[in-house]
Coordinates of C-alpha atoms and ligand atoms in Angstrom, one line a residue:
M1 CA 10.1 37.2 77.7
Q2 CA 9.4 35.2 74.6
F3 CA 8.5 38.4 72.8
I4 CA 11.8 40.1 73.7
K5 CA 13.9 37.1 72.5
K6 CA 12.1 37.2 69.1
Y7 CA 12.6 41.0 69.0
W8 CA 16.4 40.6 69.4
L9 CA 16.5 37.9 66.8
Y10 CA 14.7 40.0 64.2
A11 CA 16.8 43.0 65.0
S12 CA 20.1 41.1 64.6
I13 CA 19.0 39.7 61.3
L14 CA 18.0 43.1 60.1
I15 CA 21.3 44.6 61.2
A16 CA 23.2 41.7 59.4
V17 CA 21.2 42.3 56.2
I18 CA 21.9 46.0 56.3
A19 CA 25.6 45.4 56.9
V20 CA 25.8 43.0 53.9
I21 CA 24.0 45.6 51.7
I22 CA 26.3 48.4 52.7
T23 CA 29.4 46.3 52.3
Y24 CA 28.2 45.3 48.8
A25 CA 27.5 48.9 47.8
V26 CA 31.0 50.0 49.0
K27 CA 33.1 47.1 48.0
P28 CA 31.3 44.7 45.6
A29 CA 34.5 42.9 44.8
L30 CA 34.3 41.2 48.2
F31 CA 31.4 39.2 46.9
D32 CA 33.0 38.2 43.6
F33 CA 33.7 34.7 44.9
I34 CA 30.0 34.1 45.4
L35 CA 28.4 36.1 42.6
K36 CA 31.1 35.4 40.0
P37 CA 30.5 38.6 38.0
S38 CA 31.7 38.7 34.3
Q39 CA 35.0 40.2 33.4
R40 CA 33.1 43.1 31.8
T41 CA 31.2 43.8 35.1
I42 CA 34.5 43.8 37.0
Y43 CA 36.1 46.2 34.4
E44 CA 33.1 48.5 34.4
R45 CA 33.8 49.3 38.1
N46 CA 36.5 51.6 36.8
F47 CA 33.8 53.8 35.4
N48 CA 31.9 54.3 38.6
D49 CA 32.8 57.9 38.7
N50 CA 32.8 58.5 35.0
P51 CA 29.4 58.0 33.3
E52 CA 30.6 59.5 30.1
K53 CA 33.3 56.9 29.8
L54 CA 30.9 54.1 30.6
K55 CA 28.6 55.4 27.9
R56 CA 31.5 55.3 25.4
W57 CA 32.4 51.8 26.5
N58 CA 28.8 50.6 26.1
N59 CA 28.5 52.2 22.7
L60 CA 31.5 50.2 21.5
L61 CA 29.7 47.0 22.6
S62 CA 26.5 47.9 20.7
I63 CA 28.6 48.5 17.6
A64 CA 30.2 45.1 17.9
S65 CA 26.8 43.5 18.6
K66 CA 25.5 44.6 15.1
D67 CA 28.5 43.2 13.2
Q68 CA 27.8 40.7 10.5
V69 CA 31.3 39.3 10.1
T70 CA 31.1 35.6 9.8
I71 CA 33.6 32.9 10.7
N72 CA 33.6 29.7 8.6
E73 CA 35.3 27.1 10.8
S74 CA 38.2 29.2 12.1
T75 CA 40.2 32.4 11.9
A76 CA 43.4 33.9 13.1
E77 CA 43.7 37.7 13.0
R78 CA 46.2 40.2 14.0
V79 CA 44.1 42.9 15.7
V80 CA 45.0 46.5 16.6
T81 CA 43.7 48.8 19.3
T82 CA 44.8 52.3 20.1
S83 CA 43.5 54.7 22.8
Q84 CA 42.2 56.9 20.0
K85 CA 40.4 54.1 18.2
P86 CA 39.6 51.3 20.7
F87 CA 39.1 47.9 19.0
T88 CA 35.6 46.5 19.1
A89 CA 34.2 43.7 16.9
G90 CA 31.7 40.9 16.7
Y91 CA 32.2 37.6 14.9
L92 CA 29.3 35.2 14.1
I93 CA 29.9 31.5 14.1
N94 CA 27.6 28.5 13.8
L95 CA 28.4 26.1 16.7
Q96 CA 27.3 22.5 16.3
L97 CA 26.3 20.2 19.1
G98 CA 29.5 18.3 19.9
E99 CA 31.9 21.2 19.1
V100 CA 33.8 23.2 21.7
L101 CA 34.1 26.8 20.7
M102 CA 37.5 28.2 21.4
S103 CA 38.7 31.8 21.2
T104 CA 42.0 33.2 22.4
V105 CA 43.7 36.6 22.6
D106 CA 47.2 37.4 23.8
S107 CA 48.2 40.4 25.9
Q108 CA 45.5 39.6 28.3
D109 CA 45.4 43.0 30.2
S110 CA 43.9 44.9 27.3
W111 CA 40.9 42.9 26.3
I112 CA 37.4 41.6 27.1
L113 CA 36.5 38.4 25.1
E114 CA 33.0 37.0 25.3
A115 CA 30.6 34.6 23.6
R116 CA 27.0 35.9 23.4
D117 CA 23.8 34.6 21.9
L118 CA 22.0 36.6 19.2
D119 CA 19.9 38.4 21.9
G120 CA 23.1 39.7 23.3
D121 CA 23.0 37.6 26.5
L122 CA 26.4 36.5 27.8
L123 CA 27.0 32.8 27.3
Q124 CA 30.6 32.6 28.5
D125 CA 33.5 35.0 28.9
A126 CA 37.2 34.3 28.6
Q127 CA 39.4 33.6 31.6
L128 CA 43.1 34.2 32.0
Q129 CA 45.3 31.1 31.5
N130 CA 49.1 31.2 30.8
D131 CA 49.1 34.9 29.8
S132 CA 46.3 34.5 27.3
L133 CA 42.6 35.1 27.6
I134 CA 40.9 31.8 26.7
L135 CA 37.3 31.4 25.9
N136 CA 35.9 27.8 26.0
Y137 CA 32.2 27.2 25.4
K138 CA 30.1 24.3 24.4
S139 CA 26.3 24.2 23.9
D140 CA 23.8 21.4 24.3
K141 CA 22.3 22.3 20.9
N142 CA 23.3 23.8 17.6
I143 CA 23.5 27.5 18.1
K144 CA 24.7 30.7 16.4
V145 CA 27.1 32.5 18.7
R146 CA 28.5 36.0 18.4
I147 CA 32.0 36.4 19.8
I148 CA 32.7 39.9 21.0
L149 CA 36.3 41.1 21.3
Q150 CA 36.6 44.6 22.8
A151 CA 39.7 46.4 23.9
K152 CA 39.8 48.1 27.3
L153 CA 39.9 51.8 26.9
E154 CA 43.2 53.6 26.7
T155 CA 45.2 50.6 25.9
E156 CA 47.6 50.2 22.9
S157 CA 48.2 46.8 21.5
T158 CA 48.7 44.7 18.4
T159 CA 48.0 41.1 19.2
D160 CA 47.0 37.7 17.9
F161 CA 43.3 36.7 18.1
K162 CA 41.9 33.3 17.1
I163 CA 38.5 31.6 16.8
Y164 CA 38.3 27.9 16.2
T165 CA 36.5 24.8 17.3
L166 CA 37.6 21.5 18.9
P167 CA 35.8 18.2 19.0
Q168 CA 34.4 17.5 22.4
Y169 CA 35.8 14.0 22.4
N170 CA 38.8 12.0 21.1
F171 CA 38.7 9.7 18.1
P172 CA 37.1 6.3 18.6
V173 CA 39.5 4.2 16.4
A174 CA 43.1 4.2 17.6
G175 CA 45.6 6.0 15.4
K176 CA 42.9 6.9 12.8
D177 CA 41.6 10.3 11.8
N178 CA 38.8 12.0 9.8
T179 CA 39.8 10.3 6.5
A180 CA 38.7 6.9 8.0
I181 CA 35.1 8.2 8.3
Q182 CA 33.6 7.1 5.0
S183 CA 29.9 7.1 5.7
F184 CA 28.2 10.0 7.5
W185 CA 25.0 10.9 9.4
G186 CA 21.9 10.8 7.3
A187 CA 23.1 8.5 4.5
S188 CA 20.3 6.2 3.1
R189 CA 20.1 2.8 4.7
G190 CA 17.9 -0.3 4.2
G191 CA 17.0 0.7 0.6
G192 CA 15.9 4.1 1.8
S193 CA 13.7 2.8 4.6
R194 CA 15.9 4.5 7.3
S195 CA 18.7 7.0 7.6
H196 CA 22.2 6.3 8.9
E197 CA 22.3 7.4 12.6
G198 CA 26.0 7.4 13.0
N199 CA 29.4 7.5 11.4
D200 CA 31.2 4.5 9.8
I201 CA 34.9 4.5 10.5
F202 CA 36.9 2.0 8.5
A203 CA 40.0 0.1 9.7
S204 CA 41.3 -3.4 9.4
K205 CA 39.7 -6.2 11.3
G206 CA 41.1 -6.4 14.8
H207 CA 42.2 -2.7 14.9
P208 CA 41.6 -1.3 18.5
V209 CA 38.4 0.6 19.2
V210 CA 38.9 3.0 22.1
A211 CA 36.9 5.0 24.6
I212 CA 36.5 8.7 23.5
T213 CA 36.2 10.0 27.0
Y214 CA 35.9 8.6 30.5
G215 CA 32.7 6.8 31.3
T216 CA 31.1 3.6 32.4
I217 CA 30.3 0.5 30.3
S218 CA 26.5 0.6 30.5
S219 CA 25.8 -2.5 28.4
I220 CA 27.4 -5.1 26.1
R221 CA 25.2 -6.9 23.6
N222 CA 25.5 -9.2 20.6
R223 CA 22.3 -8.9 18.6
G224 CA 20.5 -7.1 15.8
L225 CA 21.9 -4.6 13.3
G226 CA 24.8 -3.6 15.5
G227 CA 26.1 -7.2 16.2
K228 CA 28.7 -7.1 18.9
Q229 CA 28.3 -3.7 20.5
V230 CA 29.5 -1.8 23.5
W231 CA 27.6 1.1 25.1
V232 CA 29.4 3.7 27.2
K233 CA 27.7 6.3 29.4
D234 CA 29.3 9.7 29.7
Y235 CA 27.8 10.8 33.0
D236 CA 29.3 14.3 32.8
N237 CA 27.5 15.2 29.6
G238 CA 24.6 12.7 29.7
Y239 CA 25.4 11.0 26.4
L240 CA 25.5 7.3 25.5
H241 CA 28.2 6.3 23.1
Y242 CA 27.5 3.3 20.8
Y243 CA 30.3 1.2 19.3
A244 CA 29.0 -1.4 16.9
H245 CA 30.0 -4.2 14.5
L246 CA 32.9 -5.1 16.9
D247 CA 34.8 -8.3 16.2
D248 CA 35.0 -8.7 19.9
W249 CA 35.1 -6.7 23.2
I250 CA 37.5 -6.8 26.1
V251 CA 35.5 -4.9 28.8
N252 CA 32.7 -5.9 31.2
E253 CA 29.5 -4.2 32.0
G254 CA 30.0 -1.7 34.9
D255 CA 33.7 -1.2 34.1
M256 CA 35.0 2.4 34.2
V257 CA 37.0 3.4 31.2
W258 CA 39.2 6.4 30.4
S259 CA 39.8 8.1 27.1
G260 CA 42.0 5.9 25.0
D261 CA 41.3 2.7 26.8
T262 CA 40.7 -0.2 24.4
L263 CA 37.0 -1.4 24.4
G264 CA 37.3 -4.0 21.7
Y265 CA 38.3 -4.5 18.1
V266 CA 37.0 -3.4 14.7
G267 CA 34.9 -6.1 12.9
N268 CA 31.9 -6.7 10.7
T269 CA 29.4 -8.3 13.0
G270 CA 25.6 -7.7 12.8
N271 CA 24.3 -6.4 9.4
A272 CA 27.9 -5.4 8.4
K273 CA 28.7 -9.1 7.7
N274 CA 28.9 -8.5 4.0
T275 CA 30.8 -5.2 4.1
P276 CA 34.5 -4.4 4.9
P277 CA 35.2 -4.2 8.7
H278 CA 34.3 -0.8 10.2
L279 CA 33.2 0.7 13.5
H280 CA 29.7 2.1 13.4
F281 CA 29.9 4.9 16.0
G282 CA 26.8 6.6 17.4
I283 CA 25.9 9.1 20.1
Y284 CA 22.5 9.2 21.8
K285 CA 21.1 12.1 23.9
N286 CA 17.9 11.4 25.9
G287 CA 17.3 8.3 23.8
S288 CA 17.7 10.0 20.4
A289 CA 20.6 9.7 18.0
V290 CA 22.5 12.8 17.3
D291 CA 25.2 13.4 14.6
P292 CA 28.4 12.1 16.2
K293 CA 30.7 13.8 13.6
P294 CA 31.2 17.2 15.3
F295 CA 32.0 15.4 18.6
I296 CA 35.0 13.5 17.0
W297 CA 36.0 15.4 13.9
K298 CA 39.6 16.5 14.3
T299 CA 40.3 20.2 13.7
Q300 CA 43.4 22.3 13.5
V301 CA 44.3 25.4 15.6
P302 CA 44.9 28.1 13.0
A303 CA 48.4 29.5 12.8
N304 CA 49.0 33.2 13.8
A305 CA 48.2 35.8 11.1
I306 CA 51.1 37.6 9.5
S307 CA 50.8 41.4 9.6
L308 CA 50.0 43.3 6.4
P309 CA 51.5 46.7 5.6
Q310 CA 50.2 49.5 7.7
L311 CA 48.3 52.0 5.6
I312 CA 48.2 55.8 6.5
N313 CA 44.6 57.1 6.2
P314 CA 43.4 54.1 4.2
R315 CA 40.4 54.3 1.8
A316 CA 38.7 52.1 -0.7
N317 CA 40.2 52.4 -4.2
G318 CA 36.9 52.8 -6.1
F319 CA 37.2 49.6 -8.2
A320 CA 34.7 47.0 -6.8
A321 CA 36.0 47.9 -3.4
N322 CA 33.7 45.4 -1.6
L323 CA 33.3 45.1 2.1
R324 CA 32.6 41.4 2.8
T325 CA 31.3 39.2 5.6
E326 CA 34.3 36.8 5.4
P327 CA 37.9 37.1 4.2
S328 CA 37.0 35.4 1.0
S329 CA 36.0 36.7 -2.5
S330 CA 33.0 34.3 -2.5
S331 CA 31.5 35.6 0.7
D332 CA 28.6 38.0 0.9
I333 CA 29.1 41.7 0.0
L334 CA 28.0 44.0 2.8
Q335 CA 28.6 47.2 0.7
D336 CA 30.6 48.6 -2.2
L337 CA 32.6 51.3 -0.4
K338 CA 33.6 53.2 -3.6
T339 CA 36.3 55.5 -2.3
A340 CA 35.2 55.8 1.3
P341 CA 37.8 56.0 4.1
V342 CA 38.0 53.1 6.5
T343 CA 39.7 52.3 9.8
I344 CA 41.9 49.1 9.7
I345 CA 41.3 47.1 12.9
G346 CA 43.0 43.9 12.0
N347 CA 44.1 41.5 9.2
T348 CA 44.0 37.9 8.2
G349 CA 45.7 36.4 5.2
N350 CA 45.5 39.0 2.4
W351 CA 42.5 40.7 3.9
Y352 CA 42.1 43.7 6.1
H353 CA 39.4 43.8 8.8
V354 CA 38.1 47.3 8.6
R355 CA 35.3 49.5 10.0
T356 CA 33.6 52.3 8.0
S357 CA 32.8 55.7 9.5
A358 CA 29.2 54.6 9.7
G359 CA 30.3 51.7 12.0
L360 CA 29.9 48.8 9.5
S361 CA 32.6 46.2 9.9
G362 CA 33.9 43.6 7.4
Y363 CA 36.8 42.4 5.3
M364 CA 38.5 44.0 2.3
H365 CA 41.1 42.4 0.1
K366 CA 44.4 44.2 0.3
S367 CA 44.2 45.0 -3.4
V368 CA 41.2 47.3 -2.9
L369 CA 42.6 49.6 -0.2
V370 CA 45.0 52.5 -0.9
E371 CA 46.4 55.4 1.1
Q372 CA 44.6 58.7 0.7
Ligands
ZN1 ZN1 27.0 2.7 10.3

């Protein structure tokens, strides 16, 4: 009897497992809410019956994965895709600890937008929000990221594309901005005996010092170099925020605070007693100080690019027609294209983003491109 019961149990489990496998094979989308596949994986289901198309699609990804185009801080491009020449491009950007990488593209139906590491592994892909695809990625270390923008096959679109960063937190001194930071990470301290493990943000004595995110007051002290100091724990991200040289505080240990709540006031307590009042602001991760600047440095979202004239059968004009890594004449030269034909895939400022027939992508100033 015992044996028969067990037999039925195993048989039922086996049947259930087979049913799940068959359902997954026939209709994988039913499992998306558990497996959370990437936007690329979902799109590739369209090629289930068309291996040739899948191959073409994957080739376009490998081309973008070799691109050496580099973004210095931010870019706004107007990008073009056609069914004949589907857009594909990679953009390298150095992301610092504390920055949030943002990338957006309009006309959401036509694009796949991803952040990948240099091994090609997917870090994050863009999700649809208010009719735009929005990528939002932060790392727990400094990292070089390759953003991949790839148009879905057989779409036609000219649209705005942006890459930029945002600080992870708000600014710690009310109403002030980057210009108030007048001493940075790594500056010499104590006659060269130590290095500055924070940012000094100058404001008049009594100016409000505010929480940069929500968190809990983990300790309040009045001692040592920092003088009157408040420590806030950001449990979400595991960081401790250090606010020092305060004239006074108005919070208690254990209080919960929200971004913008006043913690205390700018002063010159501790070893700042002979310097003008300022907030020494620091961030600690696992007991070690990290550079707080990228966490609070205010950035601007770049304005949309303005379209440059469309060129029919464009080619390099033969006069120092350099293909460059950035839209800047001081950036690295990838190749002198002489009089080679190119495909224009986008533009930013006075620069065209082009791809050569050999698959190399970069920027060319509008003055070095002509029609054939
Ligand atoms: Zn300082």
